[in-house]
């Protein structure tokens, strides 16, 4: 295992703070010390040679840092981990095979069977299933609350509560939560606040600046950015005091798998990351592949430029749809007509992301007709691609639900979800206009 560095841009010294764009290109990376290769190589290797038996023993006991086996650490993945920690202003991070794998590692590192956490009910659909059904089988109980009133989180706290989980920019309804207020509740009740920052990316929002303790991402979306690579990451701020009470034995009690080592005491402000890696990745194995880390690193170099274009296009398309006679409502927090526009200005001043929904006049058939009539938009279940994407939730992702459940999830019969890409905005508008003419 490698210790997370505090300074993530090589040769950075002195008080100068590099900007976002510079960190996106450089953080964590340096020319290969052996070959001079300027780009980060794909270390396509499963394992690493030990100097001798003592060196191997030290590595296995977590008494010294280094590489053992790529289920735990890999040099290409390590560069991405350092870059993500830097971009989120966190202390350290651990990558995983997907966003859901990162969420699993996060909760596995915090919860024992019988424990409880509270989640916003406005989440990515897959997270609702993961938390509500699969986690339950592990004895991890989740209460979903309406996040529009931050006090709902406080009311749901029990003696067993170990975390609060939210998406600030929530998929897909253009909803923005009051991060600062929810963060205050988490602090008052002393549980870590976990933010899924996938749809905002660290370029638009840095949850840790508002008090988040852990940030998770599906790097599959805007971070890898081109629809090429699955991945996830969890970043820790290093600021949560796991020993303030006896509620986090996973962090503060001796770990039998490491000769009684205590993660928080031994590793301090990166103890959570070490726990997630040395126990979670070791025993469950959802590691990110070095090739996917490479694609994601390359894509992050253009993240700031891409996100600027994504949000500019999204606003242009949202304004067009809002004025279209066949559209009933557009739910995009970047529009001044949105009830979330003030929160968007506060938390997402560079733009309210590029994923939103709109409701057509007409029912189920109108939605089906539009997704089948567009050409430039791809009809598929993903977001955060360079390409523009379109989905009719009622006929796909939300098909199994009742009408009431669909409405509650913001996925009513004629709701369309859009993820706006990098194309020429006029072309996107033309495509939607042609499609709507057939509805
Ligand atoms: C896609 C997504 C996830 C799950 O990530 P995977 O990489 O698909 O496992 C979690 N949260 C949000 C907001 C997402 O969009």
XYZ file of C-alpha atoms and ligand atoms in Angstrom:
454
model
C 0.000 0.000 0.000
C 1.159 3.550 -0.672
C 0.748 6.450 1.753
C -1.401 9.253 0.358
C 0.735 12.347 -0.215
C -0.396 15.661 1.171
C 1.085 17.567 -1.739
C -0.385 16.139 -4.871
C 1.329 18.140 -7.580
C 4.946 16.977 -7.900
C 7.539 19.675 -7.193
C 4.874 21.864 -5.611
C 6.405 23.775 -2.749
C 5.677 27.004 -1.002
C 2.239 28.431 -0.371
C 1.146 28.739 -4.022
C -2.231 27.076 -4.605
C -2.693 25.644 -8.069
C -6.026 26.175 -9.831
C -8.651 23.619 -10.780
C -7.522 23.233 -14.385
C -3.904 22.681 -13.348
C -4.879 20.090 -10.739
C -7.070 18.287 -13.288
C -4.048 17.885 -15.562
C -1.241 17.299 -13.051
C -2.397 16.149 -9.617
C -0.876 12.825 -8.627
C 1.114 12.350 -11.851
C 4.768 12.768 -12.682
C 7.106 11.446 -15.393
C 7.829 7.755 -14.903
C 10.960 7.623 -12.723
C 12.440 4.691 -14.674
C 11.673 5.473 -18.320
C 10.829 9.170 -18.285
C 7.460 8.416 -19.914
C 5.567 11.693 -19.550
C 2.081 10.235 -19.495
C 1.061 7.890 -16.674
C 1.752 4.338 -17.905
C -0.858 1.612 -17.636
C 0.814 -0.663 -15.087
C -0.828 -3.773 -16.469
C 0.490 -6.059 -13.755
C -1.141 -8.104 -11.046
C 1.816 -8.230 -8.639
C 5.098 -6.627 -7.550
C 8.458 -8.173 -6.614
C 9.499 -8.028 -2.917
C 13.032 -6.944 -1.970
C 13.280 -9.808 0.527
C 11.205 -11.708 3.087
C 11.323 -8.927 5.691
C 10.109 -6.394 3.125
C 7.228 -8.710 2.196
C 6.299 -9.189 5.876
C 6.314 -5.430 6.507
C 4.067 -4.837 3.515
C 1.583 -7.497 4.555
C 1.459 -6.146 8.122
C 0.842 -2.603 6.839
C 4.075 -1.598 8.569
C 5.573 -0.199 5.414
C 4.078 1.167 2.235
C 4.506 -0.310 -1.225
C 2.793 -2.450 -3.818
C 1.865 -6.101 -3.223
C -0.991 -7.116 -5.495
C -3.301 -5.097 -7.767
C -6.454 -6.102 -5.885
C -5.136 -3.714 -3.187
C -3.108 -1.092 -5.039
C -1.803 -0.433 -8.522
C 0.435 2.483 -9.568
C -1.904 3.703 -12.344
C -4.928 3.525 -10.072
C -2.905 5.263 -7.319
C -2.390 8.313 -9.571
C -6.149 8.550 -10.102
C -6.721 8.190 -6.336
C -4.383 11.065 -5.637
C -5.904 13.202 -8.389
C -9.433 12.670 -7.053
C -8.363 13.453 -3.474
C -6.762 16.642 -4.769
C -9.771 17.708 -6.864
C -12.166 17.155 -3.938
C -9.823 18.872 -1.450
C -9.768 15.632 0.517
C -6.975 13.764 2.265
C -6.995 10.401 0.462
C -9.160 8.166 -1.681
C -9.680 4.621 -2.855
C -10.924 3.647 -6.306
C -13.331 0.802 -7.054
C -14.653 -1.102 -10.049
C -17.839 1.006 -10.279
C -19.779 3.663 -8.422
C -21.836 1.004 -6.700
C -18.683 -0.840 -5.648
C -17.400 2.421 -4.107
C -20.672 2.776 -2.190
C -20.381 -0.804 -0.977
C -16.796 -0.216 0.239
C -17.907 2.970 1.993
C -20.709 1.361 3.963
C -18.785 -1.826 4.631
C -16.101 0.305 6.295
C -18.646 1.982 8.586
C -21.448 -0.457 9.372
C -21.897 -3.686 11.274
C -25.029 -5.818 10.898
C -27.904 -4.096 12.695
C -26.521 -0.617 12.005
C -28.486 2.119 10.320
C -27.995 5.057 7.962
C -30.224 7.769 6.539
C -30.418 8.557 2.829
C -32.142 11.206 0.791
C -34.997 9.648 -1.170
C -33.898 11.630 -4.243
C -31.094 9.360 -5.397
C -29.946 7.534 -8.494
C -32.392 4.622 -8.867
C -29.672 1.996 -8.550
C -28.659 3.425 -5.167
C -32.219 3.154 -3.882
C -32.244 -0.541 -4.786
C -28.758 -1.130 -3.398
C -29.572 0.551 -0.074
C -33.180 -0.565 0.306
C -32.941 -4.190 -0.790
C -29.412 -5.619 -1.105
C -27.868 -3.812 1.882
C -30.807 -4.934 3.999
C -29.737 -8.544 3.431
C -26.402 -7.648 5.073
C -28.231 -6.191 8.075
C -27.526 -2.576 7.054
C -30.768 -0.649 7.463
C -31.531 2.490 5.511
C -34.252 5.050 6.160
C -35.097 7.227 3.147
C -36.241 10.761 3.940
C -37.611 13.719 2.004
C -34.464 15.894 1.816
C -36.260 19.180 1.143
C -36.436 19.771 4.923
C -32.977 19.133 6.471
C -34.647 18.483 9.836
C -36.063 15.245 8.394
C -32.556 13.797 8.668
C -32.343 14.713 12.358
C -35.741 13.176 13.083
C -34.671 9.873 11.519
C -31.528 9.445 13.673
C -31.443 6.396 15.969
C -28.812 5.089 18.400
C -27.571 2.869 15.547
C -27.248 5.603 12.896
C -23.751 5.690 11.378
C -24.066 7.936 8.324
C -26.162 10.332 6.237
C -26.051 9.900 2.447
C -27.199 12.480 -0.128
C -26.858 13.614 -3.735
C -26.724 17.420 -3.680
C -27.470 17.660 -7.409
C -29.957 14.821 -7.652
C -30.615 12.598 -10.628
C -32.771 13.222 -12.641
C -35.244 15.800 -11.423
C -33.012 18.874 -11.331
C -33.246 18.956 -7.522
C -30.647 20.712 -5.358
C -30.360 20.010 -1.630
C -29.354 22.504 1.035
C -25.937 20.974 1.634
C -24.831 23.399 4.326
C -27.936 22.807 6.448
C -27.778 19.009 6.092
C -24.089 19.084 6.898
C -24.913 20.982 10.102
C -27.376 18.251 11.109
C -24.735 15.555 10.480
C -22.277 17.492 12.634
C -24.834 17.990 15.435
C -25.621 14.278 15.618
C -21.992 13.329 14.962
C -22.301 11.059 11.964
C -20.304 11.397 8.753
C -22.049 13.078 5.833
C -21.497 11.159 2.580
C -22.163 13.021 -0.672
C -22.560 11.282 -4.036
C -21.037 14.018 -6.228
C -21.343 12.151 -9.540
C -23.647 14.546 -11.351
C -21.899 17.734 -10.246
C -18.263 16.532 -10.423
C -15.633 18.296 -8.286
C -15.423 20.975 -10.964
C -18.944 22.262 -10.238
C -19.182 21.411 -6.514
C -16.748 20.580 -3.718
C -18.925 19.066 -0.985
C -16.070 19.021 1.546
C -15.955 22.830 1.495
C -19.485 22.685 2.937
C -18.697 20.052 5.565
C -19.029 16.672 3.812
C -16.830 13.990 5.393
C -16.817 11.474 2.541
C -17.492 11.968 -1.169
C -18.314 9.125 -3.548
C -18.391 9.162 -7.334
C -19.376 6.949 -10.170
C -16.356 7.842 -12.344
C -18.274 6.062 -15.114
C -20.116 9.312 -15.814
C -18.594 12.786 -16.380
C -15.173 11.918 -14.944
C -14.404 9.194 -17.495
C -16.660 11.356 -19.607
C -16.704 9.542 -22.933
C -18.813 6.483 -22.120
C -15.730 4.228 -22.115
C -14.920 3.069 -18.578
C -16.706 1.890 -15.454
C -15.316 3.052 -12.136
C -15.945 4.538 -8.720
C -14.085 6.288 -5.937
C -14.570 7.274 -2.291
C -12.638 10.247 -0.946
C -12.198 11.061 2.745
C -11.763 14.557 4.129
C -9.546 13.372 6.988
C -11.461 15.625 9.363
C -14.026 13.305 10.946
C -13.195 12.286 14.530
C -14.005 8.575 14.559
C -12.990 8.297 18.226
C -15.261 11.031 19.624
C -17.609 8.307 20.886
C -17.824 4.523 20.672
C -20.024 4.506 17.587
C -17.374 3.538 15.018
C -15.763 0.310 16.237
C -14.788 -0.535 12.631
C -12.398 2.420 12.832
C -11.413 2.435 16.500
C -11.344 -1.214 17.618
C -8.426 -3.606 16.941
C -8.818 -5.431 13.612
C -8.307 -9.186 14.018
C -7.298 -9.492 10.362
C -4.256 -7.258 10.972
C -2.932 -8.521 14.332
C -5.066 -6.109 16.323
C -4.115 -2.979 14.352
C -6.523 -0.059 14.910
C -7.120 1.840 11.675
C -7.873 5.289 13.097
C -5.085 5.208 15.671
C -2.493 3.922 13.193
C -3.362 5.920 10.082
C -5.180 8.954 11.506
C -6.587 11.238 8.834
C -6.423 8.550 6.146
C -7.609 5.708 8.400
C -10.936 5.330 6.618
C -9.206 4.987 3.238
C -6.861 2.345 4.649
C -9.781 0.426 6.127
C -11.728 0.515 2.849
C -8.668 -0.703 0.976
C -6.935 -3.105 3.337
C -10.141 -4.836 4.412
C -12.833 -3.923 1.869
C -10.844 -4.305 -1.350
C -8.799 -7.153 0.074
C -11.775 -9.292 1.092
C -14.376 -8.390 -1.546
C -12.118 -7.428 -4.459
C -14.059 -4.797 -6.451
C -10.833 -3.110 -7.633
C -10.549 -0.688 -10.540
C -8.567 -1.999 -13.497
C -5.412 -0.055 -14.421
C -6.708 0.455 -17.968
C -9.926 2.041 -16.692
C -7.890 4.242 -14.350
C -5.806 5.357 -17.344
C -8.856 6.278 -19.454
C -10.361 8.114 -16.504
C -7.145 10.027 -15.765
C -6.870 11.087 -19.399
C -10.482 12.251 -19.427
C -10.129 14.229 -16.173
C -7.458 16.364 -17.838
C -10.235 17.930 -19.926
C -12.920 17.850 -17.190
C -13.024 21.639 -16.610
C -13.340 22.407 -20.336
C -15.886 19.643 -20.852
C -18.053 20.664 -17.906
C -18.127 24.290 -19.052
C -19.442 23.125 -22.413
C -21.868 20.573 -20.879
C -23.532 23.201 -18.707
C -23.634 25.817 -21.470
C -25.320 23.360 -23.843
C -27.652 22.124 -21.089
C -28.893 25.635 -20.349
C -29.417 26.385 -24.059
C -31.376 23.162 -24.614
C -33.392 23.610 -21.388
C -34.396 27.141 -22.452
C -35.447 25.871 -25.874
C -37.560 23.073 -24.379
C -39.122 25.394 -21.832
C -40.490 27.572 -24.635
C -41.711 24.652 -26.774
C -45.484 24.283 -27.073
C -45.406 20.483 -26.654
C -43.449 20.650 -23.407
C -45.286 20.988 -20.116
C -42.372 21.497 -17.735
C -38.559 21.458 -17.677
C -36.860 20.514 -14.386
C -33.426 22.103 -14.640
C -32.092 23.992 -11.636
C -30.100 26.284 -13.933
C -33.321 27.894 -15.219
C -34.396 31.014 -13.355
C -37.929 29.559 -13.268
C -36.730 26.535 -11.243
C -37.665 26.448 -7.535
C -34.071 25.269 -6.958
C -32.423 28.166 -8.807
C -31.359 29.984 -5.603
C -29.746 26.827 -4.201
C -28.110 26.252 -7.586
C -26.596 29.752 -7.485
C -25.286 29.150 -3.977
C -23.780 25.675 -4.428
C -23.219 25.385 -8.184
C -22.226 28.844 -9.403
C -20.462 27.417 -12.474
C -23.616 25.612 -13.638
C -26.281 23.158 -12.500
C -24.897 20.147 -14.374
C -26.091 18.683 -17.667
C -28.656 16.043 -16.661
C -32.292 17.048 -16.343
C -35.785 15.944 -17.155
C -38.712 17.443 -18.976
C -42.361 16.513 -19.051
C -44.198 16.439 -22.353
C -47.819 17.331 -22.908
C -49.496 14.035 -23.753
C -48.904 10.767 -21.949
C -46.769 7.635 -22.160
C -46.993 7.479 -25.968
C -45.611 10.995 -26.352
C -42.489 9.967 -24.433
C -42.045 6.811 -26.497
C -42.506 8.732 -29.746
C -39.861 11.320 -28.868
C -37.116 8.834 -27.883
C -37.826 6.889 -31.078
C -37.824 9.982 -33.305
C -34.547 11.691 -32.379
C -31.359 10.942 -34.343
C -28.464 12.727 -32.679
C -29.535 11.811 -29.140
C -28.772 8.197 -28.236
C -31.548 6.256 -26.537
C -29.755 4.541 -23.651
C -29.352 4.306 -19.872
C -26.286 6.348 -18.992
C -25.396 9.968 -18.256
C -22.284 12.111 -18.531
C -21.110 11.141 -22.002
C -19.676 13.490 -24.675
C -22.716 12.361 -26.703
C -26.191 13.589 -25.847
C -28.390 10.884 -24.364
C -32.142 10.476 -23.984
C -34.234 8.092 -21.909
C -37.940 7.589 -21.251
C -37.863 6.263 -17.658
C -41.485 5.061 -17.640
C -40.804 2.577 -20.453
C -37.306 1.542 -19.289
C -35.631 2.116 -15.909
C -38.910 2.719 -14.048
C -41.029 0.223 -16.000
C -41.639 -2.096 -13.021
C -43.071 0.665 -10.831
C -46.703 1.647 -10.359
C -47.931 5.020 -11.671
C -47.812 6.462 -8.139
C -44.280 5.229 -7.545
C -43.194 6.673 -10.896
C -44.697 10.049 -10.113
C -43.002 10.107 -6.692
C -39.669 9.329 -8.359
C -40.142 12.170 -10.854
C -40.507 9.624 -13.661
C -44.148 10.052 -14.686
C -45.570 8.668 -17.949
C -44.400 11.490 -20.233
C -41.157 12.436 -18.451
C -37.987 12.361 -20.560
C -34.475 12.365 -19.082
C -31.720 14.094 -21.006
C -27.955 14.128 -20.551
C -26.644 16.950 -22.692
C -23.342 16.313 -24.466
C -20.700 18.315 -26.256
C -22.263 18.672 -29.701
C -23.167 21.977 -31.386
C -26.118 23.306 -29.378
C -28.091 24.260 -32.511
C -27.843 20.656 -33.736
C -29.256 19.324 -30.470
C -32.134 21.794 -30.626
C -32.792 20.902 -34.272
C -32.869 17.187 -33.398
C -35.302 17.683 -30.498
C -37.451 20.029 -32.555
C -37.772 17.464 -35.358
C -38.522 14.732 -32.806
C -41.166 16.839 -31.064
C -42.850 17.606 -34.371
C -43.656 13.874 -34.640
C -45.133 13.681 -31.119
C -24.344 5.841 -12.228
C -24.484 6.355 -10.860
C -24.151 5.562 -9.745
C -23.685 4.134 -9.876
O -22.444 4.084 -10.513
P -21.961 2.829 -11.407
O -20.611 3.277 -11.884
O -22.957 2.664 -12.516
O -21.915 1.651 -10.500
C -24.280 6.126 -8.492
N -24.729 7.381 -8.327
C -25.058 8.170 -9.374
C -25.546 9.560 -9.122
C -24.954 7.688 -10.666
O -25.306 8.483 -11.705
